[in-house]
Coordinates of N, CA and C in Angstrom, one line a residue:
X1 N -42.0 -9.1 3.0 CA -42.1 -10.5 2.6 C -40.7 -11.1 2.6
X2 N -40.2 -12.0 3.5 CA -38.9 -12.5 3.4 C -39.3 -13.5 2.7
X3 N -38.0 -14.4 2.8 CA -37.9 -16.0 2.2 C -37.9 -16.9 2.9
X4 N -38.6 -18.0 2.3 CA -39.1 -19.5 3.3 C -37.9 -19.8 3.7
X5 N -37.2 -19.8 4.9 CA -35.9 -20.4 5.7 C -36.4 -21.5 5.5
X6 N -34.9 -22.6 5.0 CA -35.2 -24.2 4.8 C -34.1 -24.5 6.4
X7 N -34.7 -25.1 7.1 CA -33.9 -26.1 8.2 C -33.2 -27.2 7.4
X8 N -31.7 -26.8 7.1 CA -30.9 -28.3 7.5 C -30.9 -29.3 8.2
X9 N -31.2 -30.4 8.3 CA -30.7 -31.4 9.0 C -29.2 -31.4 9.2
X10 N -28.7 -31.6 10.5 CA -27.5 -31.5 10.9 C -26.9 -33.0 9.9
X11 N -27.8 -33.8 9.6 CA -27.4 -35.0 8.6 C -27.4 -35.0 7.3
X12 N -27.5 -33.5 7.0 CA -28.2 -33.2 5.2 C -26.8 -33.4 4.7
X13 N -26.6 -34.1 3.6 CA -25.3 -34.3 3.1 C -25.0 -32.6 2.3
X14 N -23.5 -32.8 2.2 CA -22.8 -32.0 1.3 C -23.4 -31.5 0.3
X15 N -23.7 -32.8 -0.9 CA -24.4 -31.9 -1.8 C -25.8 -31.2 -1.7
X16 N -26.8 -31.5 -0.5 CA -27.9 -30.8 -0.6 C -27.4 -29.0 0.3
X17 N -26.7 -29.7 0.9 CA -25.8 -27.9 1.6 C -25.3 -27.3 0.9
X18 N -24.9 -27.4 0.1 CA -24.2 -27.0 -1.3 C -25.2 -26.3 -2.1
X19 N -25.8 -26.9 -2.4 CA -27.0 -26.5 -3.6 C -28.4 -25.3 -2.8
X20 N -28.6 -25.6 -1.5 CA -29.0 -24.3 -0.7 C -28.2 -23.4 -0.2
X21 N -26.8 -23.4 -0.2 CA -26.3 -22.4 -0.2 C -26.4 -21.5 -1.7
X22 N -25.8 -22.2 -2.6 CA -26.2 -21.6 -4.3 C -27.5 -20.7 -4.0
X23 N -28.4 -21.3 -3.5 CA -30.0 -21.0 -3.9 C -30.0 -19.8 -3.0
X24 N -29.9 -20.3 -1.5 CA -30.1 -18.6 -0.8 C -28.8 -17.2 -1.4
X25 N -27.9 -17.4 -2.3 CA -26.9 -16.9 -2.4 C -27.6 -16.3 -4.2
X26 N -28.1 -16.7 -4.7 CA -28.6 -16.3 -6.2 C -29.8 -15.4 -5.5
X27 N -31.1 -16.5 -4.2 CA -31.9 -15.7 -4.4 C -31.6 -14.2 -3.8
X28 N -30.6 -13.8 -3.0 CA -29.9 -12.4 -2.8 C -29.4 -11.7 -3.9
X29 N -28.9 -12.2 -4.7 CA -28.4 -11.5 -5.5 C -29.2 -10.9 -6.4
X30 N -30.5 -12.3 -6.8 CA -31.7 -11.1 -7.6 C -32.6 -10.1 -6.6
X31 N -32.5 -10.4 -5.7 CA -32.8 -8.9 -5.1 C -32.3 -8.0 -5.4
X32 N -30.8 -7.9 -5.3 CA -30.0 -6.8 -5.5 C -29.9 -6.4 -6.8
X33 N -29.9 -7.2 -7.8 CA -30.4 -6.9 -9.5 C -31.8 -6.2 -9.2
X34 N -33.1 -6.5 -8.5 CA -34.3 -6.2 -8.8 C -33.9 -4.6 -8.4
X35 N -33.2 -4.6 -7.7 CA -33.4 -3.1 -7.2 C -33.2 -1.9 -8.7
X36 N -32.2 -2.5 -9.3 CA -31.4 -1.9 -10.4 C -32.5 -2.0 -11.6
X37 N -33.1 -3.2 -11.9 CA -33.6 -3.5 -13.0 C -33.1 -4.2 -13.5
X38 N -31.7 -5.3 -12.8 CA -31.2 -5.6 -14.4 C -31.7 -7.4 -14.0
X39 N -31.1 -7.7 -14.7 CA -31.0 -9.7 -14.9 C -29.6 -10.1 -14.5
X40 N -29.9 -11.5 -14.4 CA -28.5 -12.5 -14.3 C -27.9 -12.8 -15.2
X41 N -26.5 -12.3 -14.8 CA -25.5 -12.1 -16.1 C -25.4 -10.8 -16.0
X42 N -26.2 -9.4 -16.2 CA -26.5 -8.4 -16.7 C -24.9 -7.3 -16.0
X43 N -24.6 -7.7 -14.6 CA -23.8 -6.9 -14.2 C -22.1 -7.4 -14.4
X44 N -21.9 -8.6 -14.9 CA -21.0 -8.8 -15.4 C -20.5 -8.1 -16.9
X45 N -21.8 -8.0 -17.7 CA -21.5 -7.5 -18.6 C -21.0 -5.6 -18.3
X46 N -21.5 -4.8 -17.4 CA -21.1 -3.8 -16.7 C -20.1 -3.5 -16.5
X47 N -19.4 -4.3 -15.3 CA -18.3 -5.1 -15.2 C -17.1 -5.1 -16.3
X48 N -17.5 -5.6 -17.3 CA -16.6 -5.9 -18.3 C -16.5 -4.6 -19.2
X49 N -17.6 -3.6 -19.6 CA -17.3 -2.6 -20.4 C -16.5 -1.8 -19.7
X50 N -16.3 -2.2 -18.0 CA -15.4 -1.1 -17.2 C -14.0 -1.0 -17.6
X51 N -13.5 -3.0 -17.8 CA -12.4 -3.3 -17.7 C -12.2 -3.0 -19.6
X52 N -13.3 -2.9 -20.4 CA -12.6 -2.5 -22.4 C -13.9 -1.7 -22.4
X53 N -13.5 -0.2 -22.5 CA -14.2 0.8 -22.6 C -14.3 0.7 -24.4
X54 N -15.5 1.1 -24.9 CA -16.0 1.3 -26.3 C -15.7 -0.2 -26.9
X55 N -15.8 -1.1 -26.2 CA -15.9 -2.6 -26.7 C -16.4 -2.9 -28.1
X56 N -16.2 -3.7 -29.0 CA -17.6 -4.1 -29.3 C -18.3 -5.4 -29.3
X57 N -19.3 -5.3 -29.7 CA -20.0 -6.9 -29.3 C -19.1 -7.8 -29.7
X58 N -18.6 -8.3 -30.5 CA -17.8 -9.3 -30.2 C -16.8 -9.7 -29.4
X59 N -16.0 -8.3 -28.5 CA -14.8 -8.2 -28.0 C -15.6 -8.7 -26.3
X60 N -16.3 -7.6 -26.3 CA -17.7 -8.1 -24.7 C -17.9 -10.0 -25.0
X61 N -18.4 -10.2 -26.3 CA -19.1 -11.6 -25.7 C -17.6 -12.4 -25.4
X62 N -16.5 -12.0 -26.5 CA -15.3 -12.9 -26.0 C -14.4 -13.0 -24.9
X63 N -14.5 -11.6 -24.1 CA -14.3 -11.5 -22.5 C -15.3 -12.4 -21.7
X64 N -16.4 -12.5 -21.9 CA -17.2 -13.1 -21.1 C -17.6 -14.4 -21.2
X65 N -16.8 -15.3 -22.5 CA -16.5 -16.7 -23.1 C -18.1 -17.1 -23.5
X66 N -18.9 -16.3 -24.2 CA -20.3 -16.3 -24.8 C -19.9 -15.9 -26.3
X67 N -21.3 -16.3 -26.4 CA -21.6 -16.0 -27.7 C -22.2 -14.6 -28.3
X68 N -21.6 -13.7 -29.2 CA -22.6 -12.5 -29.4 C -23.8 -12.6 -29.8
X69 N -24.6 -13.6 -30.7 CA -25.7 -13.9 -30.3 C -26.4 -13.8 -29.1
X70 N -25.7 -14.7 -28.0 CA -26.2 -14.8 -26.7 C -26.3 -13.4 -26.0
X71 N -25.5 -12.5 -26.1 CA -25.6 -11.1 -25.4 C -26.4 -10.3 -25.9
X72 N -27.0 -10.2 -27.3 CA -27.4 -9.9 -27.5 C -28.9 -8.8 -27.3
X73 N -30.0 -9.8 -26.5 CA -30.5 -9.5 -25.7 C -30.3 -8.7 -24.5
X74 N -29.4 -9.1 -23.9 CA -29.5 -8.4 -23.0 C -28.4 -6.7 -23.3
X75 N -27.9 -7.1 -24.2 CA -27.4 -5.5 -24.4 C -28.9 -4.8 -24.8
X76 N -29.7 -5.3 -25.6 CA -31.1 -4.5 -26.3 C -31.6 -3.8 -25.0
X77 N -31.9 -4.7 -23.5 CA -33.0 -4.6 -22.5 C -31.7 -3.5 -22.5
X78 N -30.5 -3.5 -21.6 CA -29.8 -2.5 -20.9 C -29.8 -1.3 -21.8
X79 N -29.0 -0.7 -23.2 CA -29.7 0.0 -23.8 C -31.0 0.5 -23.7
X80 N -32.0 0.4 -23.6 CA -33.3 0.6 -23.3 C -33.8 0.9 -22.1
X81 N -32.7 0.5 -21.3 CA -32.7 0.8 -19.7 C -31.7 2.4 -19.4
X82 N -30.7 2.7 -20.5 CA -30.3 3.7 -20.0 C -29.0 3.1 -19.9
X83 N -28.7 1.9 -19.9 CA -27.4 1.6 -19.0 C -25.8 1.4 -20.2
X84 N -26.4 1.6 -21.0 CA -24.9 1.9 -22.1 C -25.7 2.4 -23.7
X85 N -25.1 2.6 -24.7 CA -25.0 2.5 -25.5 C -24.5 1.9 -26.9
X86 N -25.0 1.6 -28.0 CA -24.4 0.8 -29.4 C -24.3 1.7 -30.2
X87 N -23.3 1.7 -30.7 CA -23.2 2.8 -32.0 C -22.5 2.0 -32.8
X88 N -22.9 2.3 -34.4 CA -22.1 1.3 -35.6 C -21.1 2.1 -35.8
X89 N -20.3 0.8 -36.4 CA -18.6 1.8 -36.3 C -18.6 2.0 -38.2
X90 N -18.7 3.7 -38.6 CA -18.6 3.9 -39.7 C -17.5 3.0 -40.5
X91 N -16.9 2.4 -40.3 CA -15.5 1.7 -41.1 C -16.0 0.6 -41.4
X92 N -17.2 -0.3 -40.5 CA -17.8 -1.7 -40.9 C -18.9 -1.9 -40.2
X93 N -20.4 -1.4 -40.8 CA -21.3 -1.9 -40.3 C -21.9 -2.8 -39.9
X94 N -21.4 -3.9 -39.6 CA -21.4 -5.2 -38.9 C -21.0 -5.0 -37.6
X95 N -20.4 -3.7 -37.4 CA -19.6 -3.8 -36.0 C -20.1 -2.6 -34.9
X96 N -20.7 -3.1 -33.3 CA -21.1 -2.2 -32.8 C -20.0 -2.1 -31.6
X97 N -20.2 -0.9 -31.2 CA -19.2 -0.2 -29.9 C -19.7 0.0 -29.4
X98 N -20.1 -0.6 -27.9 CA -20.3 -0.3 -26.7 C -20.0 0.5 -25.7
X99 N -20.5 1.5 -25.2 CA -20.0 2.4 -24.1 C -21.1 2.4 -22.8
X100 N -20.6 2.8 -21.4 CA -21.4 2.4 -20.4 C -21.7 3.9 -20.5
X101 N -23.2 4.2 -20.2 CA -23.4 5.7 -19.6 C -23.4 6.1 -18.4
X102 N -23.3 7.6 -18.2 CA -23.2 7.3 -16.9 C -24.1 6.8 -16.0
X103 N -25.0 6.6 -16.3 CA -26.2 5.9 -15.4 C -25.6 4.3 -15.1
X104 N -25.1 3.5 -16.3 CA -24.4 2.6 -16.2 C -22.9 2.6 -15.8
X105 N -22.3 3.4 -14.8 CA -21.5 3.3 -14.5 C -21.9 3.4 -12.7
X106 N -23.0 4.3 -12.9 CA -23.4 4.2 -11.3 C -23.9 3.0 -10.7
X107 N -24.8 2.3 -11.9 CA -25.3 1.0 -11.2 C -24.0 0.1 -11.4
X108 N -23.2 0.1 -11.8 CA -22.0 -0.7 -11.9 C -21.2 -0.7 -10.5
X109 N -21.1 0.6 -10.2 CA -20.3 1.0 -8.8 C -21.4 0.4 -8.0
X110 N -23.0 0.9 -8.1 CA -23.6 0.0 -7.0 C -23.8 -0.9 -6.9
X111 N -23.7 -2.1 -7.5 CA -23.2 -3.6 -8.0 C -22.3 -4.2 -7.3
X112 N -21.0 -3.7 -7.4 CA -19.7 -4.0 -7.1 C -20.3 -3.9 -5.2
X113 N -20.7 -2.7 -5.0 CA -20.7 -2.4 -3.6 C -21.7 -3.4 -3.0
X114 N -22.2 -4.0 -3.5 CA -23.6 -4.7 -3.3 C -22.8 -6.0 -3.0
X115 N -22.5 -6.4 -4.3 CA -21.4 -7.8 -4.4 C -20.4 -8.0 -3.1
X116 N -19.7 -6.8 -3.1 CA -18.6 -6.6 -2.1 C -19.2 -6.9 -0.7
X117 N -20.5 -6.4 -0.2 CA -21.3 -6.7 1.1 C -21.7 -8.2 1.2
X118 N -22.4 -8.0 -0.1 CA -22.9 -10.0 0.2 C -21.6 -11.4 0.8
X119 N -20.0 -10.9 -0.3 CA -19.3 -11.5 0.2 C -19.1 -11.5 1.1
X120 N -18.6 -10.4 2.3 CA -18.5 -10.3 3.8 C -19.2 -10.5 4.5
X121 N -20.5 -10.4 3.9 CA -21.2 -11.4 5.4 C -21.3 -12.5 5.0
X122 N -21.6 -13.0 3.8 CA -21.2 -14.6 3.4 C -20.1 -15.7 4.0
X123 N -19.6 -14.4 4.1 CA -17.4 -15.4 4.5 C -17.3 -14.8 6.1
X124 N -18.1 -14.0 6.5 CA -17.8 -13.5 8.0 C -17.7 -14.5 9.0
X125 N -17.0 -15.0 9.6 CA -16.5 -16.2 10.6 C -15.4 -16.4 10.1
X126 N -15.1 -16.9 9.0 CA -14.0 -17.3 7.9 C -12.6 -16.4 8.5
X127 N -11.5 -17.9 8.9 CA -10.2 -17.3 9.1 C -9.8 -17.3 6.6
X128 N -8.9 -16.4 7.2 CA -8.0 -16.5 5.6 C -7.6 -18.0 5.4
X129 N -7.4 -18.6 6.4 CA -6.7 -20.0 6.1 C -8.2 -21.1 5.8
X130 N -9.0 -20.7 5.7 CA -10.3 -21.4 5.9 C -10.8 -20.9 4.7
X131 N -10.2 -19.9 4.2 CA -11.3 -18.9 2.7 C -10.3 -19.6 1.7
X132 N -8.8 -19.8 1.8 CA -7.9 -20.4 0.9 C -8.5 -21.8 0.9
X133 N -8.7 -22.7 2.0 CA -8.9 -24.1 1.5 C -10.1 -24.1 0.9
X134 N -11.2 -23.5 1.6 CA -12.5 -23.6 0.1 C -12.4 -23.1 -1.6
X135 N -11.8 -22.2 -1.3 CA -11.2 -21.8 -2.6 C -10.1 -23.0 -3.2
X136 N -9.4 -23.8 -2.5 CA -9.0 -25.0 -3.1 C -9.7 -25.7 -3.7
X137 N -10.8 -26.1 -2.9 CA -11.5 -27.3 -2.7 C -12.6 -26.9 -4.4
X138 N -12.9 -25.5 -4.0 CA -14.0 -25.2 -4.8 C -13.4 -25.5 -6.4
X139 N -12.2 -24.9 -6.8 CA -11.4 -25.0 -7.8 C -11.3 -26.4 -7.7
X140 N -10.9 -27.5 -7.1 CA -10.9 -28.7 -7.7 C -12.1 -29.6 -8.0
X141 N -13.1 -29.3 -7.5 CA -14.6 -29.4 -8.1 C -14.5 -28.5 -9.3
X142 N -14.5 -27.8 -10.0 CA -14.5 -27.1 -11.4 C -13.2 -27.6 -12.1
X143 N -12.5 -28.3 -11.6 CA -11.2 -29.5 -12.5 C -12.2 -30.5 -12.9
X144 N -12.8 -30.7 -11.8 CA -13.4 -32.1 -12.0 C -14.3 -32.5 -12.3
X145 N -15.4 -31.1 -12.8 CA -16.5 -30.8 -13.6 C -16.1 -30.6 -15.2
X146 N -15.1 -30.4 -15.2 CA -14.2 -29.8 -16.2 C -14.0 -30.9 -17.4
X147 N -14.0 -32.4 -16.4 CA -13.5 -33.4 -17.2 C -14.8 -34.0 -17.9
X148 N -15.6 -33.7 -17.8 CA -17.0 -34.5 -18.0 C -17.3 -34.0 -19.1
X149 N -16.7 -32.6 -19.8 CA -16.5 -32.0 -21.2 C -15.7 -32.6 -21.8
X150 N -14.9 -33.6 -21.6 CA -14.1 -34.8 -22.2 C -14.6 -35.8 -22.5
X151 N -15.8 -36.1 -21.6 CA -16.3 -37.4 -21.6 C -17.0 -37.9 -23.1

């Protein structure tokens, strides 16, 4: 079963090219979560117990600029999935430490490897000097999304 290919109009403006790229670029990636089991968001958090091993929830949701409420969930599904562990820390019951198992370390490495392919054929044509200016371009749209939390 593939996915409905949308035809651009060679006249379709920027922002509707924009917003189908997002779309065919998410709906890849929950493929590649479906494979694992996990959700969006789910491999970041992965990700993050790689880079602060025995975390705890507060230290995870403050690397990842969330809320521990908000992570919440989804540490419950992954624990239940096998993919880390919570243990209360006998010094303050309020406080849980996270560790990845090794089952959550393999889907982590296969994540990364997954991620790592989608970029390269994503950016395949792309000189360096062409990956830098979108990466400008893209950073100064997120300045200037930025300011509207001012407004």
């Amino acid at each position: 079963m593939g996915e409905k290919k949308m035809k651009l109009d060679e006249d379709a403006g920027l922002p509707l090219v924009f917003r189908e790229m997002q779309r065919m670029h998410r709906s890849r990636l929950q493929r590649v979560l479906n494979e694992y089991g996990l959700y969006m968001g789910q491999p970041m958090i992965l990700f993050a117990l790689e880079r602060i091993p025995d975390a705890t929830q507060k230290e995870l949701a403050d690397a990842l600029h969330i809320s521990s409420a908000t992570i919440t969930t989804s540490l419950q599904r992954m624990e239940r999935a096998g993919l880390l562990t919570r243990t209360t820390d006998p010094r303050d019951t309020r406080c849980n430490h996270i560790v990845l198992t090794d089952k959550g370390r393999h889907v982590s490495s296969e994540c990364h490897a997954a991620f790592a392919h989608m970029d390269e054929v994503m950016f395949s044509g792309f000189s360096q000097q062409e990956k830098d200016g979108l990466n400008r371009y893209l950073r100064k749209m997120i300045d200037n999304l930025q300011r509207l939390d001012g407004e």
